[in-house]
Short mmCIF file of C-alpha atoms and ligand atoms in Angstrom, two decimals:
data_model
loop_
_atom_site.label_atom_id
_atom_site.label_comp_id
_atom_site.label_asym_id
_atom_site.label_seq_id
_atom_site.Cartn_x
_atom_site.Cartn_y
_atom_site.Cartn_z
CA MET C 1 -56.32 -23.52 -7.51
CA ALA C 2 -56.89 -23.47 -11.25
CA GLY C 3 -53.67 -23.93 -13.32
CA ASP C 4 -52.15 -26.16 -10.81
CA ASP C 5 -53.40 -29.51 -12.72
CA PRO C 6 -50.25 -30.63 -14.38
CA LYS C 7 -51.86 -33.30 -16.97
CA THR C 8 -53.88 -30.03 -18.63
CA PRO C 9 -52.01 -28.24 -21.22
CA PRO C 10 -51.55 -24.71 -20.55
CA SER C 11 -53.11 -23.54 -23.66
CA GLU C 12 -56.31 -25.13 -22.85
CA LYS C 13 -56.79 -23.51 -19.66
CA GLY C 14 -58.98 -20.50 -20.46
CA SER C 15 -58.55 -16.84 -20.14
CA GLY C 16 -55.51 -16.08 -18.67
CA SER C 17 -56.93 -13.44 -16.64
CA ASP C 18 -55.57 -12.62 -13.34
CA ALA C 19 -58.18 -14.76 -11.50
CA ASP C 20 -56.66 -17.84 -13.20
CA VAL C 21 -53.17 -17.64 -11.75
CA PRO C 22 -51.76 -17.51 -8.70
CA LYS C 23 -50.95 -14.34 -6.87
CA ASP C 24 -48.25 -15.85 -5.17
CA LEU C 25 -45.22 -17.57 -7.17
CA ALA C 26 -43.12 -17.80 -3.75
CA LYS C 27 -42.41 -21.57 -4.53
CA GLU C 28 -41.27 -20.46 -8.14
CA ILE C 29 -39.06 -17.60 -6.58
CA LYS C 30 -37.60 -19.83 -4.14
CA TYR C 31 -36.74 -22.72 -6.85
CA ILE C 32 -34.59 -19.89 -9.16
CA GLU C 33 -33.39 -18.34 -6.12
CA GLU C 34 -31.90 -21.59 -5.24
CA LEU C 35 -30.57 -22.74 -8.76
CA PHE C 36 -28.79 -18.91 -9.65
CA THR C 37 -27.14 -17.99 -6.34
CA VAL C 38 -23.55 -18.59 -6.09
CA ASP C 39 -22.57 -18.01 -2.47
CA THR C 40 -19.24 -16.92 -1.05
CA ALA C 41 -17.90 -20.49 -0.59
CA LYS C 42 -18.94 -21.27 -3.93
CA LEU C 43 -16.69 -18.03 -5.66
CA LYS C 44 -13.68 -19.11 -3.77
CA GLN C 45 -13.94 -22.68 -4.83
CA ILE C 46 -14.15 -21.46 -8.38
CA THR C 47 -11.25 -19.09 -8.19
CA ASP C 48 -8.85 -21.43 -6.38
CA HIS C 49 -9.39 -24.09 -9.41
CA PHE C 50 -9.42 -21.13 -11.77
CA VAL C 51 -5.70 -20.29 -10.44
CA LYS C 52 -4.68 -23.72 -11.46
CA GLU C 53 -6.25 -24.20 -14.74
CA LEU C 54 -4.51 -20.57 -15.79
CA GLU C 55 -1.24 -22.35 -14.68
CA LYS C 56 -2.02 -25.55 -16.43
CA GLY C 57 -2.76 -23.32 -19.72
CA LEU C 58 0.80 -21.87 -19.80
CA SER C 59 2.36 -25.56 -19.26
CA VAL C 60 3.72 -27.73 -22.24
CA GLU C 61 0.68 -30.25 -21.84
CA GLY C 62 -2.03 -27.25 -21.70
CA GLY C 63 -5.47 -27.24 -20.48
CA SER C 64 -8.78 -26.16 -21.47
CA ILE C 65 -7.91 -22.35 -21.07
CA PRO C 66 -5.55 -21.68 -24.06
CA MET C 67 -3.79 -18.84 -22.06
CA ASN C 68 -2.14 -17.96 -25.64
CA PRO C 69 1.13 -15.69 -25.84
CA THR C 70 0.28 -12.88 -28.12
CA TRP C 71 3.62 -11.25 -28.83
CA VAL C 72 2.83 -7.76 -27.09
CA MET C 73 5.80 -8.27 -25.45
CA GLY C 74 5.59 -4.78 -22.86
CA PHE C 75 3.47 -2.27 -21.80
CA PRO C 76 3.37 1.26 -23.83
CA THR C 77 5.32 4.43 -21.98
CA GLY C 78 2.69 7.13 -23.42
CA HIS C 79 5.06 8.46 -25.81
CA GLU C 80 4.14 6.39 -28.73
CA THR C 81 3.64 7.77 -31.68
CA GLY C 82 2.15 7.99 -35.56
CA THR C 83 -0.98 7.01 -37.48
CA PHE C 84 -2.27 3.52 -37.74
CA LEU C 85 -5.37 1.77 -38.87
CA ALA C 86 -7.35 -0.38 -36.82
CA LEU C 87 -9.95 -3.40 -37.54
CA ASP C 88 -12.18 -4.62 -34.96
CA MET C 89 -14.20 -7.93 -35.62
CA GLY C 90 -16.16 -8.56 -32.45
CA GLY C 91 -19.20 -10.54 -32.19
CA THR C 92 -21.49 -8.02 -33.09
CA ASN C 93 -20.32 -5.11 -34.66
CA LEU C 94 -17.26 -4.30 -37.12
CA ARG C 95 -15.50 -0.88 -36.71
CA VAL C 96 -12.60 0.55 -38.54
CA CYS C 97 -10.50 3.40 -37.21
CA GLN C 98 -7.77 5.58 -37.91
CA VAL C 99 -5.90 6.05 -34.48
CA THR C 100 -3.24 8.78 -34.38
CA LEU C 101 -0.80 8.80 -31.14
CA THR C 102 0.28 12.48 -30.68
CA ASP C 103 3.13 14.08 -29.39
CA GLN C 104 1.04 14.83 -26.50
CA GLN C 105 1.45 12.23 -23.98
CA SER C 106 -1.02 9.24 -23.62
CA GLU C 107 -3.10 11.10 -26.06
CA PHE C 108 -4.66 10.25 -29.16
CA ASP C 109 -7.18 11.53 -32.06
CA ILE C 110 -9.61 8.72 -33.65
CA ILE C 111 -11.52 8.90 -36.48
CA GLN C 112 -13.74 5.83 -36.95
CA SER C 113 -17.01 3.97 -38.60
CA LYS C 114 -19.23 1.06 -37.14
CA TYR C 115 -20.81 -1.48 -39.69
CA ARG C 116 -22.99 -4.10 -38.15
CA ILE C 117 -22.24 -7.67 -38.92
CA PRO C 118 -25.42 -8.95 -40.64
CA PRO C 119 -26.20 -12.29 -38.80
CA PRO C 120 -26.16 -14.66 -41.67
CA LEU C 121 -22.50 -14.03 -42.33
CA LYS C 122 -21.83 -15.87 -38.79
CA THR C 123 -22.48 -18.84 -40.32
CA GLY C 124 -21.87 -18.34 -43.90
CA THR C 125 -18.38 -19.11 -45.71
CA ALA C 126 -14.93 -17.56 -44.92
CA GLU C 127 -15.25 -15.71 -48.29
CA GLU C 128 -18.48 -13.92 -47.63
CA LEU C 129 -17.23 -12.86 -44.31
CA PHE C 130 -13.66 -11.67 -45.49
CA GLU C 131 -15.39 -9.73 -48.36
CA TYR C 132 -17.51 -8.10 -46.12
CA ILE C 133 -14.70 -6.69 -43.81
CA ALA C 134 -12.30 -5.80 -46.83
CA ASP C 135 -15.69 -3.80 -48.32
CA CYS C 136 -16.33 -2.00 -45.12
CA LEU C 137 -12.62 -1.05 -44.76
CA LEU C 138 -12.50 0.12 -48.30
CA GLN C 139 -15.54 2.27 -47.66
CA PHE C 140 -13.77 3.57 -44.58
CA ILE C 141 -10.84 4.52 -46.64
CA GLN C 142 -12.61 6.04 -49.72
CA THR C 143 -14.59 8.48 -47.09
CA HIS C 144 -11.67 9.64 -45.50
CA HIS C 145 -8.61 9.28 -48.29
CA ASP C 146 -8.44 10.97 -51.78
CA ASP C 147 -4.78 9.07 -52.09
CA LEU C 148 -4.66 5.43 -51.58
CA SER C 149 -1.04 5.40 -51.76
CA GLN C 150 -1.05 7.20 -48.37
CA ILE C 151 -3.02 4.51 -46.68
CA GLY C 152 -0.39 1.92 -47.76
CA ARG C 153 2.10 3.15 -45.45
CA MET C 154 -0.14 3.09 -42.60
CA PRO C 155 0.30 -0.38 -40.39
CA LEU C 156 -3.15 -1.82 -40.03
CA GLY C 157 -4.08 -3.56 -36.35
CA PHE C 158 -6.23 -6.14 -36.63
CA THR C 159 -8.40 -7.04 -33.82
CA PHE C 160 -9.98 -10.67 -34.42
CA SER C 161 -11.47 -11.32 -31.10
CA TYR C 162 -11.57 -15.12 -31.18
CA PRO C 163 -8.95 -17.73 -29.97
CA ALA C 164 -5.97 -17.65 -32.22
CA THR C 165 -2.74 -19.58 -31.82
CA GLN C 166 0.09 -17.01 -32.72
CA ASN C 167 3.36 -18.18 -33.57
CA TYR C 168 3.91 -14.33 -34.88
CA ILE C 169 2.13 -11.31 -34.19
CA ASP C 170 1.14 -11.17 -37.69
CA GLU C 171 -0.50 -14.30 -37.92
CA GLY C 172 -3.80 -15.81 -36.11
CA ILE C 173 -4.51 -19.68 -36.36
CA LEU C 174 -8.15 -20.00 -35.33
CA GLN C 175 -8.38 -22.69 -32.73
CA ARG C 176 -12.12 -22.61 -32.64
CA TRP C 177 -15.05 -19.69 -33.39
CA THR C 178 -16.73 -18.88 -30.31
CA LYS C 179 -19.79 -16.35 -29.52
CA GLY C 180 -22.22 -18.30 -32.21
CA PHE C 181 -19.92 -17.79 -35.23
CA ASP C 182 -19.91 -21.12 -37.17
CA ILE C 183 -17.81 -20.63 -40.54
CA GLU C 184 -16.58 -23.99 -42.54
CA GLY C 185 -12.81 -24.02 -43.29
CA VAL C 186 -11.32 -21.40 -40.98
CA GLU C 187 -10.51 -23.48 -37.59
CA GLY C 188 -6.98 -24.86 -37.90
CA LYS C 189 -6.20 -21.92 -40.57
CA ASN C 190 -4.11 -18.81 -40.49
CA VAL C 191 -6.90 -15.76 -41.23
CA VAL C 192 -4.59 -13.34 -42.12
CA PRO C 193 -4.16 -14.51 -45.70
CA MET C 194 -7.86 -15.04 -45.98
CA PHE C 195 -8.25 -11.16 -45.06
CA GLU C 196 -5.15 -10.18 -47.40
CA ALA C 197 -6.69 -11.88 -50.41
CA ALA C 198 -10.09 -10.08 -49.95
CA LEU C 199 -8.02 -6.83 -49.95
CA ALA C 200 -5.63 -7.77 -52.92
CA ARG C 201 -8.91 -8.17 -55.03
CA ARG C 202 -9.79 -4.67 -54.08
CA GLY C 203 -6.47 -3.30 -54.85
CA VAL C 204 -6.31 -2.18 -51.50
CA PRO C 205 -2.27 -1.75 -50.49
CA ILE C 206 -2.78 -2.53 -46.91
CA ARG C 207 -0.13 -4.12 -44.86
CA LEU C 208 -1.43 -6.20 -41.85
CA ALA C 209 0.99 -5.54 -38.95
CA ALA C 210 -0.58 -7.19 -36.06
CA LEU C 211 -3.53 -9.41 -35.19
CA ILE C 212 -4.82 -8.69 -31.83
CA ASN C 213 -7.59 -9.83 -29.05
CA ASP C 214 -9.77 -7.04 -28.08
CA THR C 215 -8.73 -8.13 -24.44
CA THR C 216 -4.98 -7.57 -25.17
CA GLY C 217 -5.95 -4.22 -26.99
CA THR C 218 -8.03 -3.09 -23.65
CA LEU C 219 -4.97 -4.38 -21.54
CA ILE C 220 -2.75 -2.22 -23.65
CA ALA C 221 -4.97 0.99 -23.94
CA SER C 222 -5.95 1.17 -20.46
CA ALA C 223 -2.12 0.74 -19.43
CA TYR C 224 -1.36 3.79 -21.64
CA THR C 225 -3.40 6.17 -19.47
CA ASP C 226 -3.23 4.33 -16.43
CA PRO C 227 0.09 2.65 -15.59
CA LYS C 228 -1.89 0.73 -12.41
CA MET C 229 -3.89 -1.16 -14.71
CA LYS C 230 -2.81 -4.68 -15.02
CA ILE C 231 -5.47 -6.93 -16.78
CA GLY C 232 -7.89 -6.00 -19.70
CA CYS C 233 -11.53 -7.79 -19.52
CA ILE C 234 -14.12 -7.83 -22.08
CA PHE C 235 -17.56 -8.95 -20.90
CA GLY C 236 -19.78 -8.29 -23.87
CA THR C 237 -21.12 -10.56 -26.19
CA GLY C 238 -18.59 -13.14 -25.07
CA CYS C 239 -16.17 -12.91 -22.06
CA ASN C 240 -12.02 -13.27 -21.62
CA ALA C 241 -9.18 -11.38 -20.12
CA ALA C 242 -5.56 -10.60 -20.87
CA TYR C 243 -2.91 -9.87 -18.51
CA MET C 244 1.09 -9.55 -18.89
CA GLU C 245 3.16 -12.62 -17.85
CA ASP C 246 6.63 -12.50 -17.49
CA CYS C 247 8.23 -15.66 -20.11
CA GLY C 248 9.64 -17.27 -17.62
CA SER C 249 6.20 -18.52 -16.14
CA ILE C 250 5.40 -19.61 -19.37
CA PRO C 251 6.73 -23.13 -19.72
CA LYS C 252 5.20 -24.10 -23.35
CA LEU C 253 7.40 -21.21 -24.80
CA ALA C 254 10.37 -22.54 -22.73
CA HIS C 255 12.15 -23.99 -26.10
CA LEU C 256 12.56 -20.59 -27.49
CA ASN C 257 14.83 -19.57 -24.97
CA LEU C 258 13.49 -15.82 -24.33
CA PRO C 259 15.10 -14.00 -21.16
CA PRO C 260 12.69 -15.09 -18.39
CA GLU C 261 12.07 -11.57 -17.18
CA THR C 262 10.46 -10.57 -20.79
CA PRO C 263 7.00 -9.64 -20.57
CA MET C 264 4.37 -11.41 -22.55
CA ALA C 265 0.82 -10.15 -22.73
CA ILE C 266 -1.46 -13.44 -22.64
CA ASN C 267 -4.90 -13.51 -24.07
CA CYS C 268 -6.25 -16.38 -21.93
CA GLU C 269 -9.64 -17.26 -23.63
CA TRP C 270 -10.66 -17.93 -20.09
CA GLY C 271 -14.32 -18.49 -21.82
CA ALA C 272 -13.19 -22.08 -21.95
CA PHE C 273 -12.74 -22.39 -17.88
CA ASP C 274 -14.20 -25.40 -16.79
CA ASN C 275 -14.92 -27.11 -19.82
CA GLU C 276 -14.51 -30.15 -17.59
CA HIS C 277 -17.83 -29.04 -15.40
CA LYS C 278 -15.56 -29.63 -12.04
CA VAL C 279 -16.58 -26.59 -10.26
CA LEU C 280 -19.37 -24.26 -12.21
CA PRO C 281 -22.96 -24.52 -10.86
CA ARG C 282 -24.55 -25.32 -14.00
CA THR C 283 -28.32 -25.43 -13.86
CA PRO C 284 -30.36 -27.57 -16.28
CA TYR C 285 -30.74 -24.46 -18.72
CA ASP C 286 -27.03 -23.67 -19.02
CA ILE C 287 -27.01 -27.32 -20.17
CA THR C 288 -29.64 -26.92 -22.62
CA ILE C 289 -27.52 -23.79 -24.24
CA ASP C 290 -24.53 -25.70 -24.42
CA GLU C 291 -26.16 -28.63 -26.22
CA ASP C 292 -28.20 -26.80 -28.75
CA SER C 293 -24.59 -24.42 -29.52
CA PRO C 294 -22.55 -24.72 -32.62
CA ARG C 295 -19.84 -25.99 -30.42
CA PRO C 296 -21.45 -27.94 -27.62
CA GLY C 297 -18.81 -28.96 -24.80
CA GLN C 298 -16.72 -25.65 -25.48
CA GLN C 299 -16.84 -21.87 -23.50
CA ALA C 300 -18.31 -23.49 -20.51
CA PHE C 301 -17.77 -20.53 -18.51
CA GLU C 302 -18.50 -17.79 -21.08
CA LYS C 303 -22.08 -19.48 -21.66
CA MET C 304 -23.17 -19.02 -18.28
CA ILE C 305 -21.85 -14.94 -18.10
CA ALA C 306 -21.54 -13.40 -21.52
CA GLY C 307 -24.05 -11.20 -23.09
CA LEU C 308 -24.63 -13.47 -25.93
CA TYR C 309 -26.42 -15.98 -23.52
CA LEU C 310 -27.89 -14.12 -20.56
CA GLY C 311 -31.13 -13.69 -22.62
CA GLU C 312 -31.14 -17.24 -23.41
CA ILE C 313 -31.04 -18.34 -19.99
CA PHE C 314 -33.85 -16.26 -18.93
CA ARG C 315 -36.01 -17.31 -21.47
CA LEU C 316 -35.41 -21.26 -21.09
CA THR C 317 -35.98 -20.84 -17.45
CA LEU C 318 -39.13 -19.12 -18.10
CA VAL C 319 -40.33 -21.59 -21.03
CA ASP C 320 -39.91 -24.11 -18.20
CA LEU C 321 -41.46 -22.67 -14.94
CA HIS C 322 -44.56 -22.37 -17.72
CA ASP C 323 -44.31 -26.11 -18.88
CA ASN C 324 -43.43 -27.75 -15.82
CA HIS C 325 -43.18 -27.05 -12.18
CA ASP C 326 -46.95 -26.96 -11.65
CA ARG C 327 -47.35 -25.10 -14.29
CA ARG C 328 -48.30 -21.78 -12.44
CA VAL C 329 -46.64 -19.40 -14.48
CA PHE C 330 -48.23 -17.61 -17.55
CA VAL C 331 -51.06 -20.16 -17.22
CA GLY C 332 -53.61 -19.92 -20.12
CA GLN C 333 -51.11 -17.72 -22.36
CA ASP C 334 -50.06 -18.06 -25.65
CA ILE C 335 -46.32 -18.49 -25.32
CA THR C 336 -45.24 -19.04 -28.71
CA LYS C 337 -43.01 -16.21 -29.33
CA LEU C 338 -41.22 -17.12 -25.75
CA ARG C 339 -40.39 -20.37 -27.47
CA LYS C 340 -38.20 -19.02 -30.31
CA PRO C 341 -34.20 -19.60 -28.86
CA TYR C 342 -32.34 -16.57 -28.87
CA THR C 343 -35.44 -14.16 -29.06
CA LEU C 344 -34.36 -12.12 -26.03
CA ASP C 345 -30.99 -10.37 -26.01
CA THR C 346 -29.13 -9.12 -22.98
CA SER C 347 -30.72 -5.51 -23.31
CA PHE C 348 -34.09 -7.05 -22.62
CA LEU C 349 -32.63 -8.33 -19.38
CA SER C 350 -31.71 -4.68 -18.59
CA ALA C 351 -34.38 -3.22 -19.33
CA ILE C 352 -36.11 -5.79 -17.08
CA GLU C 353 -33.78 -4.93 -14.30
CA GLU C 354 -34.08 -1.14 -14.74
CA ASP C 355 -38.03 -1.15 -13.68
CA SER C 356 -38.18 0.19 -10.39
CA ASP C 357 -41.68 1.51 -10.57
CA GLU C 358 -43.68 -0.39 -7.82
CA ASN C 359 -46.15 -1.67 -10.35
CA LEU C 360 -43.43 -2.98 -12.59
CA SER C 361 -45.33 -1.81 -15.46
CA ASP C 362 -42.29 -1.37 -17.99
CA ILE C 363 -42.25 -4.98 -17.59
CA ALA C 364 -45.72 -5.69 -18.35
CA GLY C 365 -45.12 -3.42 -21.56
CA LEU C 366 -41.73 -5.21 -22.48
CA PHE C 367 -43.53 -9.05 -22.16
CA GLN C 368 -46.67 -7.52 -24.22
CA ASN C 369 -44.87 -5.94 -27.22
CA LYS C 370 -42.14 -8.12 -27.40
CA LEU C 371 -43.83 -11.97 -26.81
CA ASN C 372 -47.33 -11.07 -26.76
CA ILE C 373 -47.88 -12.57 -22.67
CA THR C 374 -49.70 -10.49 -20.16
CA PRO C 375 -47.77 -11.10 -16.99
CA ASN C 376 -50.10 -10.59 -14.10
CA LYS C 377 -48.19 -8.83 -10.91
CA ALA C 378 -46.52 -12.09 -9.23
CA GLU C 379 -45.11 -13.37 -12.56
CA ARG C 380 -43.44 -9.50 -13.14
CA ILE C 381 -42.16 -9.83 -9.71
CA LEU C 382 -41.04 -13.42 -10.52
CA ILE C 383 -39.54 -12.04 -14.03
CA LYS C 384 -37.76 -9.29 -11.97
CA ARG C 385 -35.94 -11.50 -9.56
CA LEU C 386 -34.79 -14.06 -12.63
CA ALA C 387 -33.34 -10.91 -14.46
CA GLU C 388 -31.70 -10.11 -11.23
CA LEU C 389 -30.50 -13.45 -10.56
CA ILE C 390 -29.26 -14.07 -13.64
CA GLY C 391 -27.25 -10.79 -13.97
CA THR C 392 -25.77 -11.04 -10.33
CA ARG C 393 -24.61 -14.64 -11.17
CA ALA C 394 -22.73 -13.36 -14.26
CA ALA C 395 -21.21 -10.57 -12.37
CA ARG C 396 -20.22 -13.03 -9.24
CA LEU C 397 -18.78 -15.59 -11.62
CA SER C 398 -16.76 -12.91 -13.73
CA ALA C 399 -14.82 -11.80 -10.42
CA CYS C 400 -13.64 -15.17 -9.91
CA GLY C 401 -11.76 -14.75 -13.30
CA VAL C 402 -10.48 -11.55 -12.23
CA ALA C 403 -9.91 -12.47 -8.70
CA ALA C 404 -7.68 -15.87 -9.94
CA ILE C 405 -5.34 -13.84 -12.34
CA CYS C 406 -4.83 -11.41 -9.19
CA LYS C 407 -3.91 -14.43 -7.12
CA LYS C 408 -1.69 -16.13 -9.68
CA LYS C 409 0.37 -13.07 -10.21
CA GLY C 410 0.12 -11.94 -6.41
CA TYR C 411 -1.47 -8.65 -7.26
CA LYS C 412 -2.77 -7.14 -4.04
CA GLU C 413 -3.83 -3.90 -5.40
CA CYS C 414 -3.90 -3.12 -8.99
CA HIS C 415 -6.65 -1.44 -11.75
CA VAL C 416 -8.50 -3.92 -14.03
CA GLY C 417 -9.63 -2.09 -17.49
CA ALA C 418 -13.09 -3.63 -18.49
CA ASP C 419 -15.19 -2.97 -21.73
CA GLY C 420 -18.06 -4.64 -23.41
CA SER C 421 -21.66 -4.11 -23.48
CA VAL C 422 -22.53 -5.85 -20.43
CA PHE C 423 -19.85 -4.05 -18.39
CA ASN C 424 -20.81 -0.62 -19.89
CA LYS C 425 -24.63 -0.99 -20.13
CA TYR C 426 -26.11 -4.13 -17.83
CA PRO C 427 -27.42 -2.28 -14.83
CA HIS C 428 -25.36 -2.75 -11.40
CA PHE C 429 -23.23 -5.34 -12.99
CA LYS C 430 -20.22 -3.34 -11.49
CA GLU C 431 -21.11 -3.18 -8.24
CA ARG C 432 -22.06 -6.72 -8.26
CA GLY C 433 -18.75 -7.93 -9.29
CA ALA C 434 -17.17 -5.52 -6.64
CA GLN C 435 -18.99 -7.06 -3.99
CA ALA C 436 -18.15 -10.58 -5.15
CA LEU C 437 -13.98 -9.57 -5.38
CA ARG C 438 -14.78 -8.24 -1.80
CA GLU C 439 -16.09 -11.65 -0.51
CA ILE C 440 -13.65 -13.90 -2.49
CA LEU C 441 -10.36 -11.52 -1.47
CA ASP C 442 -11.45 -11.32 2.07
CA TRP C 443 -11.24 -7.55 2.30
CA GLY C 444 -13.91 -7.00 4.94
CA GLU C 445 -16.46 -4.22 5.06
CA LYS C 446 -15.53 -0.88 3.64
CA LYS C 447 -15.47 1.71 6.48
CA ASP C 448 -16.04 4.28 4.25
CA PRO C 449 -18.21 4.06 1.14
CA LYS C 450 -15.77 6.52 -0.70
CA GLU C 451 -12.83 4.43 0.00
CA GLU C 452 -11.25 2.62 -3.59
CA ASP C 453 -11.14 -1.12 -3.30
CA PRO C 454 -7.32 -2.43 -3.48
CA ILE C 455 -8.69 -3.84 -6.83
CA GLU C 456 -10.65 -1.61 -9.06
CA ILE C 457 -12.25 -2.80 -11.97
CA LEU C 458 -12.97 0.31 -14.40
CA ALA C 459 -14.01 1.18 -17.34
CA ALA C 460 -11.39 0.46 -20.08
CA GLU C 461 -9.74 2.67 -22.79
CA ASP C 462 -10.64 1.70 -26.20
CA GLY C 463 -9.01 -1.39 -26.78
CA SER C 464 -9.75 -2.43 -30.32
CA GLY C 465 -9.20 1.25 -31.80
CA VAL C 466 -6.40 2.91 -29.72
CA GLY C 467 -5.10 -0.80 -28.31
CA ALA C 468 -4.61 -1.94 -31.74
CA ALA C 469 -2.68 1.32 -32.73
CA LEU C 470 -0.61 0.85 -29.66
CA ILE C 471 0.13 -2.87 -30.12
CA ALA C 472 1.13 -1.74 -33.84
CA ALA C 473 3.45 1.16 -32.60
CA LEU C 474 5.10 -1.13 -29.81
CA THR C 475 5.76 -3.55 -32.44
CA LEU C 476 7.28 -1.24 -34.99
CA GLU C 477 9.54 0.20 -31.98
CA ARG C 478 10.50 -3.68 -31.47
CA VAL C 479 11.62 -3.63 -35.71
CA GLN C 480 13.30 -0.53 -35.09
CA LYS C 481 15.47 -2.12 -32.06
CA GLY C 482 15.94 -5.14 -34.11
CA ASN C 483 13.94 -6.87 -31.10
CA LEU C 484 12.17 -9.56 -34.16
CA HIS C 485 10.89 -12.09 -31.68
CA GLY C 486 7.59 -13.22 -33.03
CA ILE C 487 7.53 -10.95 -36.05
CA LEU C 488 7.21 -12.41 -39.20
CA HIS C 489 6.87 -9.86 -41.87
CA PRO C 490 9.11 -6.86 -40.22
CA GLU C 491 8.93 -5.11 -43.82
CA ASN C 492 5.13 -4.14 -43.35
CA TYR C 493 6.45 -1.94 -41.00
CA VAL C 494 8.88 -0.10 -43.09
C1 LIG Y 1 -14.84 -14.85 -27.18
C2 LIG Y 1 -13.50 -14.94 -27.65
C3 LIG Y 1 -12.64 -14.21 -27.00
C4 LIG Y 1 -12.87 -12.63 -26.81
C5 LIG Y 1 -14.23 -12.47 -26.11
C6 LIG Y 1 -14.77 -11.44 -25.75
O1 LIG Y 1 -14.73 -15.40 -25.42
O2 LIG Y 1 -13.06 -16.40 -27.87
O3 LIG Y 1 -11.61 -14.32 -27.92
O4 LIG Y 1 -11.92 -11.93 -26.27
O5 LIG Y 1 -15.23 -13.52 -26.76
O6 LIG Y 1 -14.92 -10.50 -27.19
#
């Protein structure tokens, strides 16, 4: 069959018309199915290992998963009030909000502006990054307030969604950059003074009251409106979770002699799960992603799940199928555009999965427009299957983390609040995650399709806006009660 000769480079194989390419890529499909499928037994094995690693992270010796104490020491009651500023530095966007928690139980008003973080800032200097953040904040304030002194009285919650050590709620010592950020001179340092210096240069009288992780914000914001919420998750550019632990189960805090039953939200930073590569079924493509990333050896779990990486896993697989494996994919086509790293984002995969047309004509259009490749029918079927496999693997592996926290805490029934672009926009992500939880936790078949699952992963409230405001409010309450554990600058709440 034409195109089967592995010695001839594909670019020299002629026209690329349908006559040249195999009509059936069953062999290739079988290969990717074997590579990307994670069966129930494997999910259970991963979950069991995950439970042990969560515990290790809380121990004095520590482990791969940081399990960072956040000094968020309790759930909201729904009666919190006040006006707060919230700044959210995610992996892709920057958002500034003003949140008012109203007198009405669990209600809030919010005004906000969103700014895209220019990609070069992710690998620039710390000063450039914090100057940009301060500029956005200033612009927001100038739009919404005539009187800057008014702003000075509003505590600010800064959602900094990277692993940070917090000896206090108002500091954040960056452990390492994640999500493709690579800015020199920040790791190992407290980012709060860098941020405050940029504000001071602009004469903005803002007081940072709390530095929070997006997962902790999600947990608290979700629990504000739904007391069954026990875990906050982000499935977006990155992937992570937070839950409420009791201080007695955090051996690494034992030296502080906090009452054992005191609650403490833990930012797991579970993206780092299995950095030792003991259980995760990594493919050659996952290995390449890791090796070519700014932090090889870090965020093993995240790199198989998060939005930043799904398109890249897909791209690497297709390039390999074209170049190797008997060279029966995109025979004779120029795949130069496909060879460019990180050229496809997760929305490209979402669009592929959404093509339900029998002829898969949307996929044809997507490949033509974005990559200048004309896939034939067999290739379009393979493309769709590959997207499904990668999306399904991400959802199923994510469920292992949720199941592990539930097992560790003994939660048989609860709600899990989830946010992030993958959770909110990726087709079937929720159903696939729910199915995996069912398999891991042995719930058996549903009798009635309308019946709630014992553990449900639901769309969260806005963690980095409302959650940040609530955390500032809860901390303010602690200051007023004189419970100053983990608060370095109580004056920022006066
Ligand atoms: C990365 C960050 C983590 C964050 C997650 C989701 O894993 O390290 O702090 O919560 O992305 O944004």
